[in-house]
PDB file of C-alpha atoms in Angstrom:
ATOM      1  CA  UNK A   1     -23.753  -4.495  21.289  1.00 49.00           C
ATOM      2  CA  UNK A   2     -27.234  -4.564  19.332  1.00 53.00           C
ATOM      3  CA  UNK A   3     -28.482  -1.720  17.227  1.00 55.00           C
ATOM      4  CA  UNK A   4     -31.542  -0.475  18.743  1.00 58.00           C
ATOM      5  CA  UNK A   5     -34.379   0.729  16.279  1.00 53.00           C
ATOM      6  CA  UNK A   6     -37.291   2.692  17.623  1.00 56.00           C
ATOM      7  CA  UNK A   7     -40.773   1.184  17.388  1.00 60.00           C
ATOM      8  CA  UNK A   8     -43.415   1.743  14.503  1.00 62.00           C
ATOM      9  CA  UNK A   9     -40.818   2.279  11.815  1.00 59.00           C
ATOM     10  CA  UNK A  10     -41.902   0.446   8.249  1.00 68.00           C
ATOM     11  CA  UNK A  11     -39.268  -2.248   7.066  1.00 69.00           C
ATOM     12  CA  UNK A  12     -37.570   0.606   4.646  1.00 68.00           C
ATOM     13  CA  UNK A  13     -37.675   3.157   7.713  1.00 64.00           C
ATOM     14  CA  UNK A  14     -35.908   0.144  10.028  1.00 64.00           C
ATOM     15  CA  UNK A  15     -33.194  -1.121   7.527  1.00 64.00           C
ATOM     16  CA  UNK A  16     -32.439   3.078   6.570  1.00 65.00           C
ATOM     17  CA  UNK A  17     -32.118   3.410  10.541  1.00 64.00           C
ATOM     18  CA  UNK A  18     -29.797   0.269  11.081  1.00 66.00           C
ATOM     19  CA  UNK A  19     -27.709   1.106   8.367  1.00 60.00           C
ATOM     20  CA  UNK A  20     -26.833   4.944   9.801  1.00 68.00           C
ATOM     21  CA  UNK A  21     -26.791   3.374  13.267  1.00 58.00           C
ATOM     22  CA  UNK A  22     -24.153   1.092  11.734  1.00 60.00           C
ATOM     23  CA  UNK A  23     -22.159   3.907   9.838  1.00 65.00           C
ATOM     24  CA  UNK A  24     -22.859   5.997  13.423  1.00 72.00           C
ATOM     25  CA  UNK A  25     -20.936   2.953  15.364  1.00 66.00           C
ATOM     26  CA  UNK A  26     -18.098   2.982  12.571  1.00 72.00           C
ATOM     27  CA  UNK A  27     -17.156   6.602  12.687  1.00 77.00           C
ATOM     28  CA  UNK A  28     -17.145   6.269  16.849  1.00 80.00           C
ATOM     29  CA  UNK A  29     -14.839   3.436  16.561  1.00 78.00           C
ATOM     30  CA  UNK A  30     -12.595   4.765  13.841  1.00 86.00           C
ATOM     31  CA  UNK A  31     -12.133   8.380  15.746  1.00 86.00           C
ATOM     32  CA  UNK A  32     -10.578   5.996  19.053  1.00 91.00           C
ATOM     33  CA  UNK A  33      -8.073   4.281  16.861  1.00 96.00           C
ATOM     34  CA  UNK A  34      -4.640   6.618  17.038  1.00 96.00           C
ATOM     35  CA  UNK A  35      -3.905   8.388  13.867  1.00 96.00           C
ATOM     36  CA  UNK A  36      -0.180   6.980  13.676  1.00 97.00           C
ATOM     37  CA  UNK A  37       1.460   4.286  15.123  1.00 97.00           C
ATOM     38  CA  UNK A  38       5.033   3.381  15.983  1.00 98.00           C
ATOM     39  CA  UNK A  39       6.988  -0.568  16.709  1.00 98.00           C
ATOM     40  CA  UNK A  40       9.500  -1.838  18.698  1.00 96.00           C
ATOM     41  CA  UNK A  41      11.795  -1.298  15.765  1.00 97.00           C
ATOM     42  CA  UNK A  42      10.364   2.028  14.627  1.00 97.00           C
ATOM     43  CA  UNK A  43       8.229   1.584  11.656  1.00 98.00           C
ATOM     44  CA  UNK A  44       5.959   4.694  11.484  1.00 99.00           C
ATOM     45  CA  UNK A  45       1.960   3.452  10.475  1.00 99.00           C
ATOM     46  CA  UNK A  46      -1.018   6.079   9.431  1.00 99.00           C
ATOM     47  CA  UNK A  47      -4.432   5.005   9.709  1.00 98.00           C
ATOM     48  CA  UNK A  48      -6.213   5.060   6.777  1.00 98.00           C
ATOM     49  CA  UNK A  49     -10.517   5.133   6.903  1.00 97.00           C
ATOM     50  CA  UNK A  50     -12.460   2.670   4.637  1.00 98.00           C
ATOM     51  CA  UNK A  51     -13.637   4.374   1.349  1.00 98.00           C
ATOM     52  CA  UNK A  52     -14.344   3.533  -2.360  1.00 98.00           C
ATOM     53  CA  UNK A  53     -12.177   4.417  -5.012  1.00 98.00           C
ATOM     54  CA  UNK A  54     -11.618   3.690  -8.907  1.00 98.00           C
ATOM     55  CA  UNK A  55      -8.977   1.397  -9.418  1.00 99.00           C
ATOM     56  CA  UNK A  56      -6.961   1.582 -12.323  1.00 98.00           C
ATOM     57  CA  UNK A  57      -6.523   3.760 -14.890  1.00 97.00           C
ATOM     58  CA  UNK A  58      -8.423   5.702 -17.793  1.00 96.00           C
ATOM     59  CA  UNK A  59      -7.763   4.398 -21.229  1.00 94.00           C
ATOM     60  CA  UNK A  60      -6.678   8.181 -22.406  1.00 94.00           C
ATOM     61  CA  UNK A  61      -4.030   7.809 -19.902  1.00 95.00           C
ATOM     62  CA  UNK A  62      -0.031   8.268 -20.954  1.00 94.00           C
ATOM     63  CA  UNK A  63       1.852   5.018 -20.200  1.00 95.00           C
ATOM     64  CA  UNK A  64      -1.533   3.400 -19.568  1.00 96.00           C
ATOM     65  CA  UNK A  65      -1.274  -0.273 -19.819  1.00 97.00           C
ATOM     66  CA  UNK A  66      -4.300  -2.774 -20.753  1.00 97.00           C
ATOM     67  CA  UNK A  67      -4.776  -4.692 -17.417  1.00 98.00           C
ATOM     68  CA  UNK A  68      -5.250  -1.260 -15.328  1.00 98.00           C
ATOM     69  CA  UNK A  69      -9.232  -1.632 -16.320  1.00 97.00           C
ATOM     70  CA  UNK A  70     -10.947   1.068 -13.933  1.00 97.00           C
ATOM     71  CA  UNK A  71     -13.437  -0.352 -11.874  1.00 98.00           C
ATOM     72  CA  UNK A  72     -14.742   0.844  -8.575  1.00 98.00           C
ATOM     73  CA  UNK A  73     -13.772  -0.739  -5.181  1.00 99.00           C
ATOM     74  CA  UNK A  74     -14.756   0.224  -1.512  1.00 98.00           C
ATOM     75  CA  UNK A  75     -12.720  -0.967   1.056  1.00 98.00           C
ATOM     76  CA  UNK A  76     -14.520  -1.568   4.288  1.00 97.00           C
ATOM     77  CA  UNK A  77     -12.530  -1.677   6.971  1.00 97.00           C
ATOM     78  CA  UNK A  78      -9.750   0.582   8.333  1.00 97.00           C
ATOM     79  CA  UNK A  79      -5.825   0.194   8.284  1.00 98.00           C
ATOM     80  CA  UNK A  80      -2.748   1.110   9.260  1.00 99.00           C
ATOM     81  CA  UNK A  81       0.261   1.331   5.991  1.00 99.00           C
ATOM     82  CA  UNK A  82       3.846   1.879   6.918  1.00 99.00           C
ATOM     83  CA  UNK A  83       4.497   5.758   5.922  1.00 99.00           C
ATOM     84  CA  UNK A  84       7.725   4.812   4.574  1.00 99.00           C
ATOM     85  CA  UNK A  85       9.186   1.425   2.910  1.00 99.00           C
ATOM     86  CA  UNK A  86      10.671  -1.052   5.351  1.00 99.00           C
ATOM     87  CA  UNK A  87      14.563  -0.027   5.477  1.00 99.00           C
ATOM     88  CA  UNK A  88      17.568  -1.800   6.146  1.00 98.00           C
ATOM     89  CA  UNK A  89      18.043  -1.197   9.616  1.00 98.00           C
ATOM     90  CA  UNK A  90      14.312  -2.408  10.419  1.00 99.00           C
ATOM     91  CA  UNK A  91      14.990  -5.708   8.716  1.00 99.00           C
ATOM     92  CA  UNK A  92      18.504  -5.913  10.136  1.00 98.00           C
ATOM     93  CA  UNK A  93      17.024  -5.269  13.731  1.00 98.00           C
ATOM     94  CA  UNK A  94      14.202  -7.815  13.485  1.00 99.00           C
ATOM     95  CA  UNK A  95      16.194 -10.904  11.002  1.00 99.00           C
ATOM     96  CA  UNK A  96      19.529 -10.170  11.680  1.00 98.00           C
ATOM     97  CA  UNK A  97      21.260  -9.455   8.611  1.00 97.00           C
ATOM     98  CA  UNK A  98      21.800  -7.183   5.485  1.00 96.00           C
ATOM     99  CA  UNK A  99      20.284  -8.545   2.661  1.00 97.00           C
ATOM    100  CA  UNK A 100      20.079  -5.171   0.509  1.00 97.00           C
ATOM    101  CA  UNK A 101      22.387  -4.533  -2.783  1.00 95.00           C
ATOM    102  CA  UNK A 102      23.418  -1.221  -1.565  1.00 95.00           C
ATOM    103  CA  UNK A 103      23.749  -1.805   1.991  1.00 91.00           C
ATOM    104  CA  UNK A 104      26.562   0.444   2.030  1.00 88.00           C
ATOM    105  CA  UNK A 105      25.032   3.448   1.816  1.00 92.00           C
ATOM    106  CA  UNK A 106      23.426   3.153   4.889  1.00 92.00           C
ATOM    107  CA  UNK A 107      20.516   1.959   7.204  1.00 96.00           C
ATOM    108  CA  UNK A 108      17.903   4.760   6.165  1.00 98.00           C
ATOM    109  CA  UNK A 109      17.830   3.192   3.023  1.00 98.00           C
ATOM    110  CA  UNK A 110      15.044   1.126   1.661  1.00 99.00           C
ATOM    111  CA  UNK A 111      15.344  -2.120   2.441  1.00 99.00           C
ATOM    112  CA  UNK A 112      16.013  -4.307  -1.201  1.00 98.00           C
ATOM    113  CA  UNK A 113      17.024  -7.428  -2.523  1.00 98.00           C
ATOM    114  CA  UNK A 114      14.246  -9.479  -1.250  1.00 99.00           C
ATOM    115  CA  UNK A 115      11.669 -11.900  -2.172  1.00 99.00           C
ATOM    116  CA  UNK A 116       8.082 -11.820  -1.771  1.00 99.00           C
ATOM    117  CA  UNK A 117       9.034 -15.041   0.541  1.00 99.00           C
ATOM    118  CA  UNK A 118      11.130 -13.132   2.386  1.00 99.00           C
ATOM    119  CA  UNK A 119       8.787 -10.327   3.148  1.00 99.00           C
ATOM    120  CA  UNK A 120       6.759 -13.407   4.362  1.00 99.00           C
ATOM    121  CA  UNK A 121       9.695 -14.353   6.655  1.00 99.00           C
ATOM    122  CA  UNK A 122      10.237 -10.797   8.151  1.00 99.00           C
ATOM    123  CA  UNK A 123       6.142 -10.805   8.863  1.00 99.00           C
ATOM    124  CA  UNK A 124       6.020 -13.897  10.690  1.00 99.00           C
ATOM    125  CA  UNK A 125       9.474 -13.098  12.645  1.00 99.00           C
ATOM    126  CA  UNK A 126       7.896  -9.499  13.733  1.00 99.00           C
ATOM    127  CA  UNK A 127       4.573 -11.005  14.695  1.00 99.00           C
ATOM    128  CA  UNK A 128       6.303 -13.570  16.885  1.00 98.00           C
ATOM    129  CA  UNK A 129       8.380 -10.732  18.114  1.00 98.00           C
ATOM    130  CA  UNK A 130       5.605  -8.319  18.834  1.00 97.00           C
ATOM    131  CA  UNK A 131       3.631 -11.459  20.466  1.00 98.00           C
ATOM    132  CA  UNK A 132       0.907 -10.034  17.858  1.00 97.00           C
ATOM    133  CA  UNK A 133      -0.744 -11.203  14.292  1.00 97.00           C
ATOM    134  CA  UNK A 134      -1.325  -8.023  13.045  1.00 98.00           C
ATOM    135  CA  UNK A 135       1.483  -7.333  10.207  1.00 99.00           C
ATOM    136  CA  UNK A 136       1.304  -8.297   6.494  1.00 99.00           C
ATOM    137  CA  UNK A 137       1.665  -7.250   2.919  1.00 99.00           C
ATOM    138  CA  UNK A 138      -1.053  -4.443   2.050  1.00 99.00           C
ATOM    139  CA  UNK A 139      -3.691  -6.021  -0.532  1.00 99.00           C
ATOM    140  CA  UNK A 140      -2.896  -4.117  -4.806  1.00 99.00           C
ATOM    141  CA  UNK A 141      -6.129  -2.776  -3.577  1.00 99.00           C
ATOM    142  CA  UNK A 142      -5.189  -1.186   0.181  1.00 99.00           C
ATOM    143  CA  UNK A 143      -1.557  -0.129  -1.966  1.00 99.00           C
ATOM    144  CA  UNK A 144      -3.432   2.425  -4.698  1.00 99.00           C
ATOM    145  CA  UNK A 145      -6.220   3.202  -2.489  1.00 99.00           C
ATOM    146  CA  UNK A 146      -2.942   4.861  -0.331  1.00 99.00           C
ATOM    147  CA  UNK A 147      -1.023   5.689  -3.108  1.00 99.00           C
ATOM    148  CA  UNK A 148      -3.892   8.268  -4.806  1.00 98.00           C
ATOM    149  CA  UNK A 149      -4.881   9.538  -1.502  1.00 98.00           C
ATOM    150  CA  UNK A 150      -8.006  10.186  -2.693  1.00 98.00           C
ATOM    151  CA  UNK A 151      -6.493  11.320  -6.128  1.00 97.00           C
ATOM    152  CA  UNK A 152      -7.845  10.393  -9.384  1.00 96.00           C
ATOM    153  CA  UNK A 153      -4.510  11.632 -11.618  1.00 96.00           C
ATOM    154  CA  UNK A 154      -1.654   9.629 -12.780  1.00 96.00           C
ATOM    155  CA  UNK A 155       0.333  10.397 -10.016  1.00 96.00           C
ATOM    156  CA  UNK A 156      -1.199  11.681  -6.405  1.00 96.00           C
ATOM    157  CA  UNK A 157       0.330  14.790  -6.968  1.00 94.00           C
ATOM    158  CA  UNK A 158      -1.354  15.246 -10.244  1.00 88.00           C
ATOM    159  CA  UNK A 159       1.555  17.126 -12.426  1.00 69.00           C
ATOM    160  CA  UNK A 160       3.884  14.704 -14.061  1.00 77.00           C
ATOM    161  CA  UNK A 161       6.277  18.164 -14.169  1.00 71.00           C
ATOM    162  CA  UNK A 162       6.702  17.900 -10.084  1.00 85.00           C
ATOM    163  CA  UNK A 163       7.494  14.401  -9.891  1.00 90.00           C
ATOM    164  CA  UNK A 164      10.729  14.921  -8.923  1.00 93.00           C
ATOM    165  CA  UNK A 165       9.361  16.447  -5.612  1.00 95.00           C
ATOM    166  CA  UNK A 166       7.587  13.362  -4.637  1.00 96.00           C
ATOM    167  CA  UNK A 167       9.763  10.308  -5.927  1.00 97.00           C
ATOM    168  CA  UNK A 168      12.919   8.979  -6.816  1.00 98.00           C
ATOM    169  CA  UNK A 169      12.827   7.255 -10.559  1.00 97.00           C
ATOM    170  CA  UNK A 170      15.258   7.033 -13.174  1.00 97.00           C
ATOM    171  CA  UNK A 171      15.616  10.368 -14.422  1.00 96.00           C
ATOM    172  CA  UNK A 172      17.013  11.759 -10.352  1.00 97.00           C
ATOM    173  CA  UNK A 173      17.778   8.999  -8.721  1.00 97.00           C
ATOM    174  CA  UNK A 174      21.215   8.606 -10.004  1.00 97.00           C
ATOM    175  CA  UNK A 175      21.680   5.068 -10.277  1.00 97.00           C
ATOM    176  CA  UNK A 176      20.866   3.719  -6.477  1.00 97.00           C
ATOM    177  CA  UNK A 177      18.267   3.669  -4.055  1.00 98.00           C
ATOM    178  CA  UNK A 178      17.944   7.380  -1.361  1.00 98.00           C
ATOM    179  CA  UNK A 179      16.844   7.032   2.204  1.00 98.00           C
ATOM    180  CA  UNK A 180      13.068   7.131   2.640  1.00 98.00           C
ATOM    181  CA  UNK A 181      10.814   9.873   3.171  1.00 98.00           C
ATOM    182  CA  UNK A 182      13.457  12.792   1.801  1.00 98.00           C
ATOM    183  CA  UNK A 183      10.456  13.460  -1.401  1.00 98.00           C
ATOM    184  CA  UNK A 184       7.186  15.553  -0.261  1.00 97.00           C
ATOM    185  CA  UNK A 185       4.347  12.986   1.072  1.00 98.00           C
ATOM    186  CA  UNK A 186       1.173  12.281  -0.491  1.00 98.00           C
ATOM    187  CA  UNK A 187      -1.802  13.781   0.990  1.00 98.00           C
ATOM    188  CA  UNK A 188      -2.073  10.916   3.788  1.00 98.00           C
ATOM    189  CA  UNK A 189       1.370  11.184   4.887  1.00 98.00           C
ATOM    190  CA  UNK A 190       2.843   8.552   3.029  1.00 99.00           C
ATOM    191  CA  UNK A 191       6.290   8.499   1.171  1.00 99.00           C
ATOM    192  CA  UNK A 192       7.677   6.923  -1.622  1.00 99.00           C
ATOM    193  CA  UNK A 193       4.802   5.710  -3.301  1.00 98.00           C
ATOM    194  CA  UNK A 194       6.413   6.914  -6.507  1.00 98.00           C
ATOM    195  CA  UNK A 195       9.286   4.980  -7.188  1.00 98.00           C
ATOM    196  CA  UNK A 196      12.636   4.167  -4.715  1.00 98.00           C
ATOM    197  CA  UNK A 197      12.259   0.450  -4.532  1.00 99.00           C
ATOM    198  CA  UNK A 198       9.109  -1.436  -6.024  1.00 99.00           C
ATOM    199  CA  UNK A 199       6.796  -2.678  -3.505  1.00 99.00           C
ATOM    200  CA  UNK A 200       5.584  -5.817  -2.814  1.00 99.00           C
ATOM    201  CA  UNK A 201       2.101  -6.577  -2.230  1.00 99.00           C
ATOM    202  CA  UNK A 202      -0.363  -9.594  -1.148  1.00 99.00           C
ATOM    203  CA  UNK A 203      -1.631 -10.354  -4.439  1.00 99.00           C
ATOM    204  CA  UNK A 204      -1.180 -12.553  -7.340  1.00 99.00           C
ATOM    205  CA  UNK A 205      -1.081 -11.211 -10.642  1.00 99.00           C
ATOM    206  CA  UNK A 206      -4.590 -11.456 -12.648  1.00 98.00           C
ATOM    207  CA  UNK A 207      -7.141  -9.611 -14.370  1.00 97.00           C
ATOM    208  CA  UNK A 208      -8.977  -7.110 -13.040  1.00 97.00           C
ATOM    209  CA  UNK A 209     -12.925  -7.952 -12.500  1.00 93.00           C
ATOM    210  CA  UNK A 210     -15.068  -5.669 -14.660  1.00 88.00           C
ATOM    211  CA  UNK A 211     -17.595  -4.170 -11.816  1.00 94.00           C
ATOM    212  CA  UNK A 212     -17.476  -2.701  -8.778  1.00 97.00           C
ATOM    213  CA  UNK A 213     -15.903  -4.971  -5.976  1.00 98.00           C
ATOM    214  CA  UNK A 214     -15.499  -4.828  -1.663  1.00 98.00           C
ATOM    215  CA  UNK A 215     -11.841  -5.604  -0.802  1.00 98.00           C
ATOM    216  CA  UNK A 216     -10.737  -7.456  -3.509  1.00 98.00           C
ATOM    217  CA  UNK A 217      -7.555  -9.981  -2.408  1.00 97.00           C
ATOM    218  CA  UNK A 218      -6.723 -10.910  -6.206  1.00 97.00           C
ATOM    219  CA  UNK A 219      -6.618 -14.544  -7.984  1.00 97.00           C
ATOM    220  CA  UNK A 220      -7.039 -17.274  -5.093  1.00 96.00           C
ATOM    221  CA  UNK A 221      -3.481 -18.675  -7.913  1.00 97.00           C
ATOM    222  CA  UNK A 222      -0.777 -17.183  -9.635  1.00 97.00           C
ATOM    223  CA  UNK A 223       2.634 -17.476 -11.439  1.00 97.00           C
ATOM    224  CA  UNK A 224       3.554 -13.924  -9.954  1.00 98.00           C
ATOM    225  CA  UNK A 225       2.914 -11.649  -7.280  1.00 99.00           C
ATOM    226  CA  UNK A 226       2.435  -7.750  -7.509  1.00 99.00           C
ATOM    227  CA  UNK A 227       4.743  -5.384  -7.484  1.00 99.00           C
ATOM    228  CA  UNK A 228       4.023  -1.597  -7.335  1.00 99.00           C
ATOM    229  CA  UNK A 229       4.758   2.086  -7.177  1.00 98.00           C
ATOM    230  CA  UNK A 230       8.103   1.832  -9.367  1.00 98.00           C
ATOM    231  CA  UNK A 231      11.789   2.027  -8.338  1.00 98.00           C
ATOM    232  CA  UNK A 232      14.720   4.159  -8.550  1.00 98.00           C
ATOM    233  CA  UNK A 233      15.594   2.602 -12.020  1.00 98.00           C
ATOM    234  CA  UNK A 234      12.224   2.709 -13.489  1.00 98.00           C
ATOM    235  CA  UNK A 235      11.121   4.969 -16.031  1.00 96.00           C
ATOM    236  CA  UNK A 236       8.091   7.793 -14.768  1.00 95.00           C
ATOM    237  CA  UNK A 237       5.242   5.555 -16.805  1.00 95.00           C
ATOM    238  CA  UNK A 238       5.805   2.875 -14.426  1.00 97.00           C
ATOM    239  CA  UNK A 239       5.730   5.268 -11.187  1.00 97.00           C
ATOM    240  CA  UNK A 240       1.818   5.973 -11.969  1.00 97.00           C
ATOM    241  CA  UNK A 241      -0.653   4.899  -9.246  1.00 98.00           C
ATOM    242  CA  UNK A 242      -1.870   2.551 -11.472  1.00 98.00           C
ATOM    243  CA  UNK A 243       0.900   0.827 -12.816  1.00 98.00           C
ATOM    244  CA  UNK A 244       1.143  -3.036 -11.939  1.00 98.00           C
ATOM    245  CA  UNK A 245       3.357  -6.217 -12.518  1.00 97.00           C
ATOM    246  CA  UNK A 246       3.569  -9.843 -11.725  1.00 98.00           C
ATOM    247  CA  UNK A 247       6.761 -11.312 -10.848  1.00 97.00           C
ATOM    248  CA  UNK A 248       8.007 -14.633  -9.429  1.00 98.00           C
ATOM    249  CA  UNK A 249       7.303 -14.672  -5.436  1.00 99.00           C
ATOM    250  CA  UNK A 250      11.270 -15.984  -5.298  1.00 99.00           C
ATOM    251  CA  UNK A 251      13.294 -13.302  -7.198  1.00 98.00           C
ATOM    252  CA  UNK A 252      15.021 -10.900  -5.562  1.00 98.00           C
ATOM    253  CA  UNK A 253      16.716  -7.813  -7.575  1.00 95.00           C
ATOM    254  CA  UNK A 254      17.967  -4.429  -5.771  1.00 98.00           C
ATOM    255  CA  UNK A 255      14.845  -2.385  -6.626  1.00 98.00           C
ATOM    256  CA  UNK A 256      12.269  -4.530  -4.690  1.00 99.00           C
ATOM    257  CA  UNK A 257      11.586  -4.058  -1.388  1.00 99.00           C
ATOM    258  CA  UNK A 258       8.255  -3.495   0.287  1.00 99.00           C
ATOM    259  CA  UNK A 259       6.134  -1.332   3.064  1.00 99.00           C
ATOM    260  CA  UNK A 260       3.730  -3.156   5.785  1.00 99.00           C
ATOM    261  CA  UNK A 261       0.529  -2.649   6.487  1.00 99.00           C
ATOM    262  CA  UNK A 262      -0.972  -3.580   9.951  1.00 98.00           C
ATOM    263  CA  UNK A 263      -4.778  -4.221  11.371  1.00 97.00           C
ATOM    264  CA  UNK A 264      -5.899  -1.918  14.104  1.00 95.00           C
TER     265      UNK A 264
END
């Protein structure tokens, strides 16, 4: 539907009116989309509104590493991001097997062991299944925009001296994966995004751009693809918000799994 403007406006007046009657349009439409979501196979979504954030980290930071260069990035369209990691029943139930190192311990668990190709697989396979095109790997962008929760801190519950509250790393984790979402959420509901299994995301590994940018999708090429938020095996530095790593699309180790995200 067109934006009306009202008559004898100057061209400053119009484009000031257009662009509230867009913003107007946005807010109806994002207040009709539900606030969480659940599959056929029970993976949990939270919407998450459009916003800008800083990306990366200050250079005063502990465990700051040289390609987290802050810059500012709006993303401008809403999303749904799995509240917990994918676990090992949810792959089970939609590819049919048990791919994860510690598959033992139960289905609750994270799901590990897996490529960035076979994150790939288990999209396609649910999208066929759902009859929908909807699921995929969250952009690095979408991934810390939902891990800081509007945070600015290291971690998005700011005090490195709670972080065994919020995630499992290698100081409590005790040598093995836990089942998802037994740490406190961040401030959007989500779980885990401090360590548990690495995460897989969309992008390939590159340098950050050195101004502000509008949903960024990383290098168009790449030797590795992101991995984020830490695992139970990692130490706290690389459990920051911030913290980022290329590695081969093809490897598979039993700290790397991944959550979806999913258009509305």
């Amino acid at each position: 539907m067109a934006l009306a403007l009202p008559t004898g406006l100057g061209a400053q007046d119009a484009k000031e009116t257009l662009q509230q009657q867009a913003a107007e349009a946005e807010r109806r439409r994002l207040d009709q989309l539900p606030r969480e979501l659940r599959n056929s196979v029970g993976m949990e979504f939270v919407l998450l509104a459009p916003g800008t954030f800083e990306m990366g980290s200050p250079s005063g930071e502990p465990g700051r590493d040289d390609d987290e260069t802050l810059h500012r990035v709006t993303l401008s369209q809403p999303l749904y991001l799995g509240k917990y990691e994918v676990t090992q029943d949810q792959w089970e139930a939609v590819m049919g097997d048990k791919p994860s190192n510690f598959s033992s311990c139960g289905g609750a668990y994270p799901v590990e062991g897996v490529s960035w190709e076979d994150a790939q697989g288990f999209i396609a396979e649910l999208n066929r299944r759902e009859g929908v095109s909807v699921y995929r790997l969250p952009t690095e962008a979408e991934w810390e925009y939902a891990a800081r929760a509007g945070t600015q801190t290291a971690y998005h519950f700011g005090d490195a001296a709670n972080r065994s509250e919020y995630g499992w790393y290698d100081e409590n984790a005790g040598n093995r994966t836990h089942p998802v979402g037994r740490k406190q959420p961040n401030g959007w509901g989500l779980f885990d995004m401090h360590g548990n299994v690495w995460e897989w995301v969309h992008d390939w590994y590159g340098a950050y751009p050195r101004g502000a940018v509008t949903d960024p999708r990383g290098p168009e090429t790449g030797v590795g693809r992101i991995r984020r938020g830490g695992a139970w095996s990692s130490g706290a530095r690389y459990c920051r918000a911030a913290n980022r790593h290329g590695f081969a699309p093809v490897n598979r180790y039993n700290g790397l799994g991944f959550r979806l995200a999913r258009s509305p």
